[in-house]
PDB file of C-alpha atoms and ligand atoms in Angstrom:
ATOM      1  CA  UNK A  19    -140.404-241.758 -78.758  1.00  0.00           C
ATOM      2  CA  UNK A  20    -142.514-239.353 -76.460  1.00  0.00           C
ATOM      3  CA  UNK A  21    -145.994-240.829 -75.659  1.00  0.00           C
ATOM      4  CA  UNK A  22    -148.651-238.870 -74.109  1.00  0.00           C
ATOM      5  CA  UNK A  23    -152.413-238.608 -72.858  1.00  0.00           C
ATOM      6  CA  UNK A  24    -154.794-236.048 -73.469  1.00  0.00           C
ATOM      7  CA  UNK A  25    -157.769-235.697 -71.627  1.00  0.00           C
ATOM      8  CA  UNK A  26    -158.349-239.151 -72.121  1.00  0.00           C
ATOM      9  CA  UNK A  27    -161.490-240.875 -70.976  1.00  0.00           C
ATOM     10  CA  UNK A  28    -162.457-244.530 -71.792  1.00  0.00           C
ATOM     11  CA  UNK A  29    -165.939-246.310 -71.129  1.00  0.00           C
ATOM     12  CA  UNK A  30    -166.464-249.773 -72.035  1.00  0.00           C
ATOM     13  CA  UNK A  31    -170.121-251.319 -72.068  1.00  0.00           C
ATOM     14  CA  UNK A  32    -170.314-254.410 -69.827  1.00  0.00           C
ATOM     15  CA  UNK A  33    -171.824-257.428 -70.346  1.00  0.00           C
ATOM     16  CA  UNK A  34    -174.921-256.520 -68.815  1.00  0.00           C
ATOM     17  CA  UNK A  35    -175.497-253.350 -71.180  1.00  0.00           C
ATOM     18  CA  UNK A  36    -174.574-250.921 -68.370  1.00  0.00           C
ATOM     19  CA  UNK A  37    -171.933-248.761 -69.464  1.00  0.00           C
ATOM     20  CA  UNK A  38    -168.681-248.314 -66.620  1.00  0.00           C
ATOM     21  CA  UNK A  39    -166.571-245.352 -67.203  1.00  0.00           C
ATOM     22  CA  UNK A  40    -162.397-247.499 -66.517  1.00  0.00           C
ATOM     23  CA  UNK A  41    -160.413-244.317 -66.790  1.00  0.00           C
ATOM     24  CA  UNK A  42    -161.775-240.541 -67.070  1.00  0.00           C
ATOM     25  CA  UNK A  43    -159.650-237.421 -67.780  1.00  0.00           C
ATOM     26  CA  UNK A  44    -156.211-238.895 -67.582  1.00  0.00           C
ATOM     27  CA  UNK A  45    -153.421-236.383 -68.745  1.00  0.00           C
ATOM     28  CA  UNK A  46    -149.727-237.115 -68.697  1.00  0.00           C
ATOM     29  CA  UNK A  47    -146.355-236.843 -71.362  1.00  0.00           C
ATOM     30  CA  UNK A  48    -143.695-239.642 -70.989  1.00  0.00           C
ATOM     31  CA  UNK A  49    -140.432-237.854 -72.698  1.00  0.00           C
ATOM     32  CA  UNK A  50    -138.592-240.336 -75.150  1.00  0.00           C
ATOM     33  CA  UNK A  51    -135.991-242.608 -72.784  1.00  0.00           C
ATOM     34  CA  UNK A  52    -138.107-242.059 -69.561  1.00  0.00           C
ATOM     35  CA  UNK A  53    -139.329-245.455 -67.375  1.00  0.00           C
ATOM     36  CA  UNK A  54    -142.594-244.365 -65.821  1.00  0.00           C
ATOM     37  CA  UNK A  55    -144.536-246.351 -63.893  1.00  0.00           C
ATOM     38  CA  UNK A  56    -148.310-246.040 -63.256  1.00  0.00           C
ATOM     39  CA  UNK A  57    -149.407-247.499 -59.918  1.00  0.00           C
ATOM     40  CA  UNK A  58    -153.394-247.566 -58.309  1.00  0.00           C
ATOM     41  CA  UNK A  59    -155.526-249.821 -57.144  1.00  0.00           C
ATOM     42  CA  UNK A  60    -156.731-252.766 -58.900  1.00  0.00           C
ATOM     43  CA  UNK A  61    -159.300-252.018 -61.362  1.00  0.00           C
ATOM     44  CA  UNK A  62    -158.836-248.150 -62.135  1.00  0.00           C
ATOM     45  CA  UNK A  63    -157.650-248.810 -65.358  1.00  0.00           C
ATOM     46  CA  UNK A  64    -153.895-249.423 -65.592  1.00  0.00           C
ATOM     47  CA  UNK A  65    -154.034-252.050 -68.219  1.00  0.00           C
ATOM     48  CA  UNK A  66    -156.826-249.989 -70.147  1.00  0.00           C
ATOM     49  CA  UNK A  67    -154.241-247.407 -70.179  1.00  0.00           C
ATOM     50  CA  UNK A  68    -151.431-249.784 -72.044  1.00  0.00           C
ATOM     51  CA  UNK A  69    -153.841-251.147 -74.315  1.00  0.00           C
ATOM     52  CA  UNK A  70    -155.003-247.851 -75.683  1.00  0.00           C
ATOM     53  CA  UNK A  71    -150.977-247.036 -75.832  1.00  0.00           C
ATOM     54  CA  UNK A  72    -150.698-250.380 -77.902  1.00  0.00           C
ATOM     55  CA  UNK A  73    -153.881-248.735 -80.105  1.00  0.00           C
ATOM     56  CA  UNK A  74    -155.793-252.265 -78.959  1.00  0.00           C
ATOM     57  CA  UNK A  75    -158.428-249.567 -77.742  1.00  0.00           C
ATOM     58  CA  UNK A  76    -159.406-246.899 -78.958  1.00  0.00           C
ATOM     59  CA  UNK A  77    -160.351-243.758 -76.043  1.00  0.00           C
ATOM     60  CA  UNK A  78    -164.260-242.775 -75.999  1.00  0.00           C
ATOM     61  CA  UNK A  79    -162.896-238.745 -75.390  1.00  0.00           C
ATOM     62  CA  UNK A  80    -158.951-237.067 -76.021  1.00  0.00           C
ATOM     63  CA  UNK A  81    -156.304-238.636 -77.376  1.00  0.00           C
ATOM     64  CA  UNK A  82    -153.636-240.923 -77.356  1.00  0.00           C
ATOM     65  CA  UNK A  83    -150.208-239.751 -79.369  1.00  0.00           C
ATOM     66  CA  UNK A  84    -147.328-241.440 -79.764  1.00  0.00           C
ATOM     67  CA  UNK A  85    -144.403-238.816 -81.473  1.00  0.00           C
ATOM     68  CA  UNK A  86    -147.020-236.202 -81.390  1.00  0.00           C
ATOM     69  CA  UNK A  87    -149.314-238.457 -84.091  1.00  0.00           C
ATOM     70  CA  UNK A  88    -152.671-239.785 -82.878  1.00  0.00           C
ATOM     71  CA  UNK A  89    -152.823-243.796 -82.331  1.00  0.00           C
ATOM     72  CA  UNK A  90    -155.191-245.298 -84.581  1.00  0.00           C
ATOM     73  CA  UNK A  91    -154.579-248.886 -84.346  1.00  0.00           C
ATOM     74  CA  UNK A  92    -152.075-251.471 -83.272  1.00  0.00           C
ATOM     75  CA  UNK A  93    -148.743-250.542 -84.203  1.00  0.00           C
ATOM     76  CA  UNK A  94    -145.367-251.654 -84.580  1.00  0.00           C
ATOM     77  CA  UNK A  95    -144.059-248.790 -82.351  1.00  0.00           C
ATOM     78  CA  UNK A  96    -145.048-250.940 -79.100  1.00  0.00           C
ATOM     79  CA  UNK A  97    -143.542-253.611 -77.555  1.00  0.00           C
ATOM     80  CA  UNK A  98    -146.053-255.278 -75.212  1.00  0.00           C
ATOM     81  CA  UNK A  99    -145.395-257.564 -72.017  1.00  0.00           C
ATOM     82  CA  UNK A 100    -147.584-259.294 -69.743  1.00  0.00           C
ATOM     83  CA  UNK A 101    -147.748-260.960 -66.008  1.00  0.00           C
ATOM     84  CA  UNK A 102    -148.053-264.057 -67.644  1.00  0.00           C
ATOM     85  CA  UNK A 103    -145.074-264.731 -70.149  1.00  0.00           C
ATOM     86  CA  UNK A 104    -147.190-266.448 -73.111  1.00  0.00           C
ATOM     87  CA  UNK A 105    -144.363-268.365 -74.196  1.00  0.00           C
ATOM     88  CA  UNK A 106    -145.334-271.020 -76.433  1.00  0.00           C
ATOM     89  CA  UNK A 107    -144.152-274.264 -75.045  1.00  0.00           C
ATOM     90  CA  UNK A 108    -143.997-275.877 -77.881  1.00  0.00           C
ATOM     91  CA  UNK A 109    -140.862-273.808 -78.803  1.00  0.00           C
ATOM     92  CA  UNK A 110    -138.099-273.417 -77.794  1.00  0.00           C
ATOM     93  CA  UNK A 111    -136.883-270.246 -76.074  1.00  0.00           C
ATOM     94  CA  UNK A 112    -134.508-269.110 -78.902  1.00  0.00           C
ATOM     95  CA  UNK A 113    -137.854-269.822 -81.345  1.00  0.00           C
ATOM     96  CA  UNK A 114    -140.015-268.124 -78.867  1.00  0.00           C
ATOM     97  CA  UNK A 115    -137.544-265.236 -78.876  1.00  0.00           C
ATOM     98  CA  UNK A 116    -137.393-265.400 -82.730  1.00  0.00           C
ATOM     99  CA  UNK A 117    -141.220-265.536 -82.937  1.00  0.00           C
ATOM    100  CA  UNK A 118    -142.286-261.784 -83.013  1.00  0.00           C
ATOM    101  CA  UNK A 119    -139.489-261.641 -85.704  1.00  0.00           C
ATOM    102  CA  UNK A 120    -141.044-264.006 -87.922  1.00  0.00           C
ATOM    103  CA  UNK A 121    -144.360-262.753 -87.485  1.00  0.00           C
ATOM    104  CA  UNK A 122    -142.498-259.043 -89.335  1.00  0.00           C
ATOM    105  CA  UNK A 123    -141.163-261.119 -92.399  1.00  0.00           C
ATOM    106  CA  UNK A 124    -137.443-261.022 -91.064  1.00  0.00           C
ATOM    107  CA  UNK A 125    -134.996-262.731 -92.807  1.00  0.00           C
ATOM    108  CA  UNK A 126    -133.959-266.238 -90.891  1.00  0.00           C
ATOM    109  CA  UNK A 127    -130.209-265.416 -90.093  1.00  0.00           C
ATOM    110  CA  UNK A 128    -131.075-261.885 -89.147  1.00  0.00           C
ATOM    111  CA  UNK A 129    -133.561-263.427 -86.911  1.00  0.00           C
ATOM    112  CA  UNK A 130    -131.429-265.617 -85.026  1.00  0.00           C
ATOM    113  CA  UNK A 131    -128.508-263.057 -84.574  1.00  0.00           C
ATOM    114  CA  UNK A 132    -131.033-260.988 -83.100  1.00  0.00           C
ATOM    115  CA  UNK A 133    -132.547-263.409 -80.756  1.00  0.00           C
ATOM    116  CA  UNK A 134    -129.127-264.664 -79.213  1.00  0.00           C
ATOM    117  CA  UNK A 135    -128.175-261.018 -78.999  1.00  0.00           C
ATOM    118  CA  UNK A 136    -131.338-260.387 -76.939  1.00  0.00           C
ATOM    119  CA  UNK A 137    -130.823-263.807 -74.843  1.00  0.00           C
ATOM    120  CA  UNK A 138    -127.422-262.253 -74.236  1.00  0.00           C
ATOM    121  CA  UNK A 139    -128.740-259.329 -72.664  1.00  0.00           C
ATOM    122  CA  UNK A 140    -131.475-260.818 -70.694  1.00  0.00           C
ATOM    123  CA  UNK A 141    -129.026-262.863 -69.405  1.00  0.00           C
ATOM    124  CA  UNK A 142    -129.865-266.185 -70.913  1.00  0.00           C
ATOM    125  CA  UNK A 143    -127.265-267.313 -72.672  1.00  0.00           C
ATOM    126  CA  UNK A 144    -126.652-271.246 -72.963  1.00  0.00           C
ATOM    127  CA  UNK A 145    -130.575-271.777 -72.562  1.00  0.00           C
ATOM    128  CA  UNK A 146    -131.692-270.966 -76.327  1.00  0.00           C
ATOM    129  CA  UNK A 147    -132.435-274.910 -76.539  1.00  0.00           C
ATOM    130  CA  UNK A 148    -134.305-275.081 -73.643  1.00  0.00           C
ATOM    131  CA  UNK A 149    -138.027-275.206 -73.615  1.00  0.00           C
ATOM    132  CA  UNK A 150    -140.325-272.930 -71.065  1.00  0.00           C
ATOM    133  CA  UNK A 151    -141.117-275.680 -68.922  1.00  0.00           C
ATOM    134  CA  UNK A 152    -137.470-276.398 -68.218  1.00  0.00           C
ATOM    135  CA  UNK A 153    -136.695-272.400 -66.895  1.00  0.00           C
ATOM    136  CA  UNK A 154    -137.850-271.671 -63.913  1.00  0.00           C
ATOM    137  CA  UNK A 155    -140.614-268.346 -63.532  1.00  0.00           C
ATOM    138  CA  UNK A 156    -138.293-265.417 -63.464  1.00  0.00           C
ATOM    139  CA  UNK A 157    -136.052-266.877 -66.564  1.00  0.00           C
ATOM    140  CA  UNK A 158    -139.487-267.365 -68.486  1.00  0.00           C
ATOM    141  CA  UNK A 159    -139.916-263.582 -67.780  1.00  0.00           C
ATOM    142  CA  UNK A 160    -136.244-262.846 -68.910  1.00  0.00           C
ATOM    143  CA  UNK A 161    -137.494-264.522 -72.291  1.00  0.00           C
ATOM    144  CA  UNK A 162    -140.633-262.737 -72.487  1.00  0.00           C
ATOM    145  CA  UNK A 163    -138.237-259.591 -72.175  1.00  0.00           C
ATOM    146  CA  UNK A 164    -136.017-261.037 -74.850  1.00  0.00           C
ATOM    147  CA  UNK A 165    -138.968-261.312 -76.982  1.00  0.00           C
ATOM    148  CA  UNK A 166    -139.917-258.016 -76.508  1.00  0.00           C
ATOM    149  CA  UNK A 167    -136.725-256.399 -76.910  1.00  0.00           C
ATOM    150  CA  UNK A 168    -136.221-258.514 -79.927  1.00  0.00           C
ATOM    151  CA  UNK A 169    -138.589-256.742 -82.312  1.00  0.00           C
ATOM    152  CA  UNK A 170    -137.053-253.424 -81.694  1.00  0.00           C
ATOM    153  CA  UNK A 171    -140.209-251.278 -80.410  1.00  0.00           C
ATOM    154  CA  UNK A 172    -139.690-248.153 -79.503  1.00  0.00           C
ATOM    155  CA  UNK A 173    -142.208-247.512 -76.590  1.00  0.00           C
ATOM    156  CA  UNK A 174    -141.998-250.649 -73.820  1.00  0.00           C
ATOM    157  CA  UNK A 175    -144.910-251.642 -72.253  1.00  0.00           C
ATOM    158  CA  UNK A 176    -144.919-253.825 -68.990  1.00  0.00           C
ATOM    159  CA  UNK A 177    -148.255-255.132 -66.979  1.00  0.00           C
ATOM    160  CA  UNK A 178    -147.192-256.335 -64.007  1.00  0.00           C
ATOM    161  CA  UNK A 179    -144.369-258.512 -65.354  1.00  0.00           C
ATOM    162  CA  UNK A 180    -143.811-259.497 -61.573  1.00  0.00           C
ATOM    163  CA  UNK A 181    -146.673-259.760 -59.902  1.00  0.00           C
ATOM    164  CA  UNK A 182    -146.688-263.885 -59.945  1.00  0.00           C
ATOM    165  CA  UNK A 183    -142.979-264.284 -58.920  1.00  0.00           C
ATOM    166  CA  UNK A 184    -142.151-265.063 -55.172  1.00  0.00           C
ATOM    167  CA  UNK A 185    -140.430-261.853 -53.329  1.00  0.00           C
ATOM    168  CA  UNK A 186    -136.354-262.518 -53.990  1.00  0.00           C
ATOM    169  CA  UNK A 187    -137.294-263.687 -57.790  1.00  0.00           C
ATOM    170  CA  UNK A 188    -138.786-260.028 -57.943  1.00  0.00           C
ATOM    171  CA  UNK A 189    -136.295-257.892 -56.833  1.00  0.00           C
ATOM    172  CA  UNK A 190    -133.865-259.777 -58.798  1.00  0.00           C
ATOM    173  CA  UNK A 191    -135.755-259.315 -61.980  1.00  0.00           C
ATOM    174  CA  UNK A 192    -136.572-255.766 -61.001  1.00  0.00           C
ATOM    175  CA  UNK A 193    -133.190-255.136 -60.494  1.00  0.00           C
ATOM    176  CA  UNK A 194    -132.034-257.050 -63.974  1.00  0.00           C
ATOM    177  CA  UNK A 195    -135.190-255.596 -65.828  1.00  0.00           C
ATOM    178  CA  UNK A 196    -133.902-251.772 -64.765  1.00  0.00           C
ATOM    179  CA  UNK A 197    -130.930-252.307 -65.949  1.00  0.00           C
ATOM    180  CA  UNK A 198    -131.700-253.687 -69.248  1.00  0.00           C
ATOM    181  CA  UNK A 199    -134.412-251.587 -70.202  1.00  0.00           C
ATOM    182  CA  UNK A 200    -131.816-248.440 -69.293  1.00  0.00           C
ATOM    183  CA  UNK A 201    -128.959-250.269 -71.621  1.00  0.00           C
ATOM    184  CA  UNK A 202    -131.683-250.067 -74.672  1.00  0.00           C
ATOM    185  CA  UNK A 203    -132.588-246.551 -73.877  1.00  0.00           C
ATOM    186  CA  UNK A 204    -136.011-247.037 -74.566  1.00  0.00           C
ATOM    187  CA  UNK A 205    -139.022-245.179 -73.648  1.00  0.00           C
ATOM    188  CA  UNK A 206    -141.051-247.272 -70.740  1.00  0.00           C
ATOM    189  CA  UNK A 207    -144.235-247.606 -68.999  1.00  0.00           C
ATOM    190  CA  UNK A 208    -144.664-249.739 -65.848  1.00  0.00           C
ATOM    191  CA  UNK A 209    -147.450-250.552 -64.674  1.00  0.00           C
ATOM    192  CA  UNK A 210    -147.787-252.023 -61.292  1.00  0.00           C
ATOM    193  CA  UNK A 211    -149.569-251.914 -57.926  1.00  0.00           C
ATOM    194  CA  UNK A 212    -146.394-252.094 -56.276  1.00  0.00           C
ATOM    195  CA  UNK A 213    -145.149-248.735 -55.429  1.00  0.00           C
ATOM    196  CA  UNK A 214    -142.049-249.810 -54.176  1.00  0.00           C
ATOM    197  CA  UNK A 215    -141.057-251.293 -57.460  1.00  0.00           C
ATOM    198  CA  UNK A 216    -142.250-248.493 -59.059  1.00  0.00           C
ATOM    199  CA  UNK A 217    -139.757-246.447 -57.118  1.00  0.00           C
ATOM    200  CA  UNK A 218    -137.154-249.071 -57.467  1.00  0.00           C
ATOM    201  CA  UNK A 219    -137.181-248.498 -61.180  1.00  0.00           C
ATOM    202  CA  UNK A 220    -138.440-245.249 -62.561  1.00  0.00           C
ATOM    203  CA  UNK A 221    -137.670-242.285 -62.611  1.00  0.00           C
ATOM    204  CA  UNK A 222    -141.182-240.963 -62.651  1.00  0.00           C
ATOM    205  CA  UNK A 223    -144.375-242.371 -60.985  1.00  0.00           C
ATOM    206  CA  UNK A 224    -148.084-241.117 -62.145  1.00  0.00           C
ATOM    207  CA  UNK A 225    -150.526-242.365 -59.271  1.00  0.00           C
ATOM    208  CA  UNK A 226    -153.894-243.173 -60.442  1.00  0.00           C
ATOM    209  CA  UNK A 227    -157.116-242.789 -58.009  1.00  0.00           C
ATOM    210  CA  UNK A 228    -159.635-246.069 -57.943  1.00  0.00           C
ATOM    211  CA  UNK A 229    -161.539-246.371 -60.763  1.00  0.00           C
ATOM    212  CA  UNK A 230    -162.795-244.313 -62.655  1.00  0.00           C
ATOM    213  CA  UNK A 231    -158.843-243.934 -62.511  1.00  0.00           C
ATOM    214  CA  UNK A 232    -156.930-240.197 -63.295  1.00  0.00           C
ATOM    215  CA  UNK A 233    -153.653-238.794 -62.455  1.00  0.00           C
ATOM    216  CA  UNK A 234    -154.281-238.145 -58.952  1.00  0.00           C
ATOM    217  CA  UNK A 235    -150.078-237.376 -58.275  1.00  0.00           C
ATOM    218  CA  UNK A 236    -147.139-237.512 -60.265  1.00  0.00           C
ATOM    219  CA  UNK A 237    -143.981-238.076 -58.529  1.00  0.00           C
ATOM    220  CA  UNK A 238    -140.100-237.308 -59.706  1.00  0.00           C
ATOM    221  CA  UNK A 239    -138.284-240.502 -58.332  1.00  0.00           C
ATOM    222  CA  UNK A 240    -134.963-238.999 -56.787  1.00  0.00           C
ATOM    223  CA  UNK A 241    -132.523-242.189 -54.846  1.00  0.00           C
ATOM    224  CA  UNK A 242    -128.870-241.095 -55.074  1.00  0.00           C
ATOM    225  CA  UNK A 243    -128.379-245.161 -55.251  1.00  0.00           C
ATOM    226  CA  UNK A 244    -130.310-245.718 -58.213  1.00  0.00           C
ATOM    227  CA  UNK A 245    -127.467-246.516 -60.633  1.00  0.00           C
ATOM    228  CA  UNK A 246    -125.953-249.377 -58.012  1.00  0.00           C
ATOM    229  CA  UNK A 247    -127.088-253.008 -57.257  1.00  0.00           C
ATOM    230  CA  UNK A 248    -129.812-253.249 -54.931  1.00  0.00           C
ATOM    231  CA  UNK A 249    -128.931-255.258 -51.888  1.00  0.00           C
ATOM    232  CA  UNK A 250    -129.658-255.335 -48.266  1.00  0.00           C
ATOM    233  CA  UNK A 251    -127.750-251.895 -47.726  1.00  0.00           C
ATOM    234  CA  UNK A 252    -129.446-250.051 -50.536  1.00  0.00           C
ATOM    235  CA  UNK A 253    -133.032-251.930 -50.190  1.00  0.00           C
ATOM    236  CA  UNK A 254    -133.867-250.631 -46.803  1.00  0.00           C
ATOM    237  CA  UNK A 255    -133.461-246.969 -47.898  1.00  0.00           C
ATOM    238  CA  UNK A 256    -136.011-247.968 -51.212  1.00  0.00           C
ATOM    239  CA  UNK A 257    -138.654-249.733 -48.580  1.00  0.00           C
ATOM    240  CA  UNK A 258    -138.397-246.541 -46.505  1.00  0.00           C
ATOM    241  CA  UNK A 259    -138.774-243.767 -49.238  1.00  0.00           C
ATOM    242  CA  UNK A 260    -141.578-245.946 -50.792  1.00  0.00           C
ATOM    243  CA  UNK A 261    -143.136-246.386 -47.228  1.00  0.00           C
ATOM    244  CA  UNK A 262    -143.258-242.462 -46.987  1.00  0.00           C
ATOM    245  CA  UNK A 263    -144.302-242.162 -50.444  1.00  0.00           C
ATOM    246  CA  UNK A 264    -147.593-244.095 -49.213  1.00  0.00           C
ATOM    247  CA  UNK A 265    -147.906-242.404 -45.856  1.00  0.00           C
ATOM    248  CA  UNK A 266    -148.054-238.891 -47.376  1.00  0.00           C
ATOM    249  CA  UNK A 267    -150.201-240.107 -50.630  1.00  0.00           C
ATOM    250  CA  UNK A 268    -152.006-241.636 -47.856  1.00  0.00           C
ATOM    251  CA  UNK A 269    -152.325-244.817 -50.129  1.00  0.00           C
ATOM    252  CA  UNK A 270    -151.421-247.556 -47.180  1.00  0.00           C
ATOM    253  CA  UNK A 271    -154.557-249.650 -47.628  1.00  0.00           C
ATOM    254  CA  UNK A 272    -155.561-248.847 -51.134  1.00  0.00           C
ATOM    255  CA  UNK A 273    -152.377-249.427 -53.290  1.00  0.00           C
ATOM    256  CA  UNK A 274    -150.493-251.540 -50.793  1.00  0.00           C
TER     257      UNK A 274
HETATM  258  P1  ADP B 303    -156.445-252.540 -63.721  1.00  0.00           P
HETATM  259  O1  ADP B 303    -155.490-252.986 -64.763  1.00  0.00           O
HETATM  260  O2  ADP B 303    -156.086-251.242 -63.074  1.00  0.00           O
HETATM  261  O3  ADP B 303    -156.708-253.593 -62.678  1.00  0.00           O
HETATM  262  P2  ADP B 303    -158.346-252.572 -65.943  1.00  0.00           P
HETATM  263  O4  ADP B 303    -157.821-251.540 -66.864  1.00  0.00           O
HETATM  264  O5  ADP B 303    -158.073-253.987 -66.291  1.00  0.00           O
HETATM  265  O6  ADP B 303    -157.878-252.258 -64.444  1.00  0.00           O
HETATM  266  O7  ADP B 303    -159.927-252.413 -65.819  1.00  0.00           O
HETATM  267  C1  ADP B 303    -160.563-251.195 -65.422  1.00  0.00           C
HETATM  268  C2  ADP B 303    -162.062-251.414 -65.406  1.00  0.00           C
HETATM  269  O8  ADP B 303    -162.534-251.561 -66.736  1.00  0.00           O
HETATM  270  C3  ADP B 303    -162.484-252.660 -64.642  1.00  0.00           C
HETATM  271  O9  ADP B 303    -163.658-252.384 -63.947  1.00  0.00           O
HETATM  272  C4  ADP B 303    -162.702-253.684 -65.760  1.00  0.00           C
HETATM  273  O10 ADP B 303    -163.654-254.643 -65.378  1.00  0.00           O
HETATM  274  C5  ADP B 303    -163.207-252.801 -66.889  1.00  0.00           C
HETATM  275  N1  ADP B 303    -162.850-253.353 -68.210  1.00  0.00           N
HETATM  276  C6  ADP B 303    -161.597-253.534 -68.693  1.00  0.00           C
HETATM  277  N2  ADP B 303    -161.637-254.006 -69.954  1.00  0.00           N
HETATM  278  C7  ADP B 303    -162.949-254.130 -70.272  1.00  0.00           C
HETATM  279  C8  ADP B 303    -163.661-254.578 -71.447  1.00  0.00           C
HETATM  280  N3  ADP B 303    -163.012-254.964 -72.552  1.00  0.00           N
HETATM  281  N4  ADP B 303    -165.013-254.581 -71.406  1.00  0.00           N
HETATM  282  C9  ADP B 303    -165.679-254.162 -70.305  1.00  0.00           C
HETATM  283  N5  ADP B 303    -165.091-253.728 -69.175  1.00  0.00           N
HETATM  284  C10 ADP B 303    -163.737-253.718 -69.151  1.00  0.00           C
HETATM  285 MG1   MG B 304    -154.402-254.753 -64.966  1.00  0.00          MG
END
């Protein structure tokens, strides 16, 4: 499914009565299949961005359509996942993975042929009895990805599903996450202050100004490696594309 942005501007009133403009005038088309990531500095409205995709908000001016049709509301088209993983640790990961599944009214063998499937592809087979305090950080994301994929959403949202793992846990999950998410086809938003990841897995990158955040540059991702494992042969050549991706956005302080 295509998702795009029109002209969209969103204001939220604070606590305080004063009213702070998060995003203003942000334009862009995601084509159905793409992974784009949106990278800026903290606060300029990435995650106001996803939840106005998700139709959690709604924008003050343009318009937000997923397939061409305006989001109104929440809607089953999204798939939503966070930095933190918001298992439930009372469950166990298959039942965490089964969860969203339940919540849609499907049928209980359906469910869990779906959820080991999913486990399966996020690489977590043999741990569907285990419960999230007995996996360490990057499996619990693995499972939040499960989850995700589970329901079947046709537009993937991610909020810095890394940002809390150490540096090796990271690339390995951005590694594992690329590759998944590319297996499933789906279409994909990333969004991340990390511009290296952002290179590392999309093919497009829309870099947002500080708040009140807009499309200040949109950038086609072209690495001729993309399709192999990263590893210390490839990663150098990432770290040094994304390092002059900063130096000519000039983006060293702000984004880094
Ligand atoms: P980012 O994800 O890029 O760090 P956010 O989208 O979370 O930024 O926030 C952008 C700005 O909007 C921030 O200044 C934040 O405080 C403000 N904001 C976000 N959500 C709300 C809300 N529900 N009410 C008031 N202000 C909000
Ligand atoms: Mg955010």
């Amino acid at each position: 499914m295509a998702l795009e942005f029109r002209n969209v501007t969103k204001e939220f009133t604070t606590n305080s009565g004063a009213r702070l403009t998060a995003v203003t005038d942000v334009s862009f088309r995601v084509e159905p299949g793409e992974f784009v990531s949106v990278v800026g500095p903290s606060g300029c409205g990435k995650s106001t961005i996803l939840s106005m995709t998700a139709g959690l908000y709604q924008p003050t001016q343009g318009e937000v359509l997923v397939s061409d049709r305006a989001v109104t509301g929440p809607n089953s088209h999204v798939g939503f996942m966070l930095q933190k993983d918001l298992l439930l640790p009372w469950r166990s990961i298959l039942n965490n993975v089964e969860f969203g599944l339940e919540a849609r009214g499907v049928a209980k063998a359906e469910r869990r042929e779906r959820a080991m499937a999913e486990l399966a592809h996020c690489q977590l087979a043999g741990f569907e009895n285990h419960y999230p305090y007995q996996l360490s950080g990057g499996m619990r994301q693995r499972a939040a990805l499960a989850r995700t994929l589970a329901i079947d959403p046709e537009i993937i949202l991610l909020d810095e599903p890394f940002s809390a793992l150490d540096a090796q846990t990271k690339l390995l999950l951005q590694n594992s996450f690329a590759g998944t998410i590319a297996e499933t086809g789906k279409t994909t938003l990333l969004i991340t202050h990390d511009l290296a990841e952002a290179v590392l897995m999309s093919d497009r990158i829309l870099v947002l100004s500080e708040r009140p955040g807009t499309v200040m540059a949109e950038i086609k991702v072209e690495l001729p490696q993309r399709d192999k494992p990263i590893n210390r042969r490839t990663m150098p050549e990432v770290a040094d594309y994304a390092a002059q991706l900063f130096k000519h956005l000039k983006l060293e302080e702000k984004a880094a």
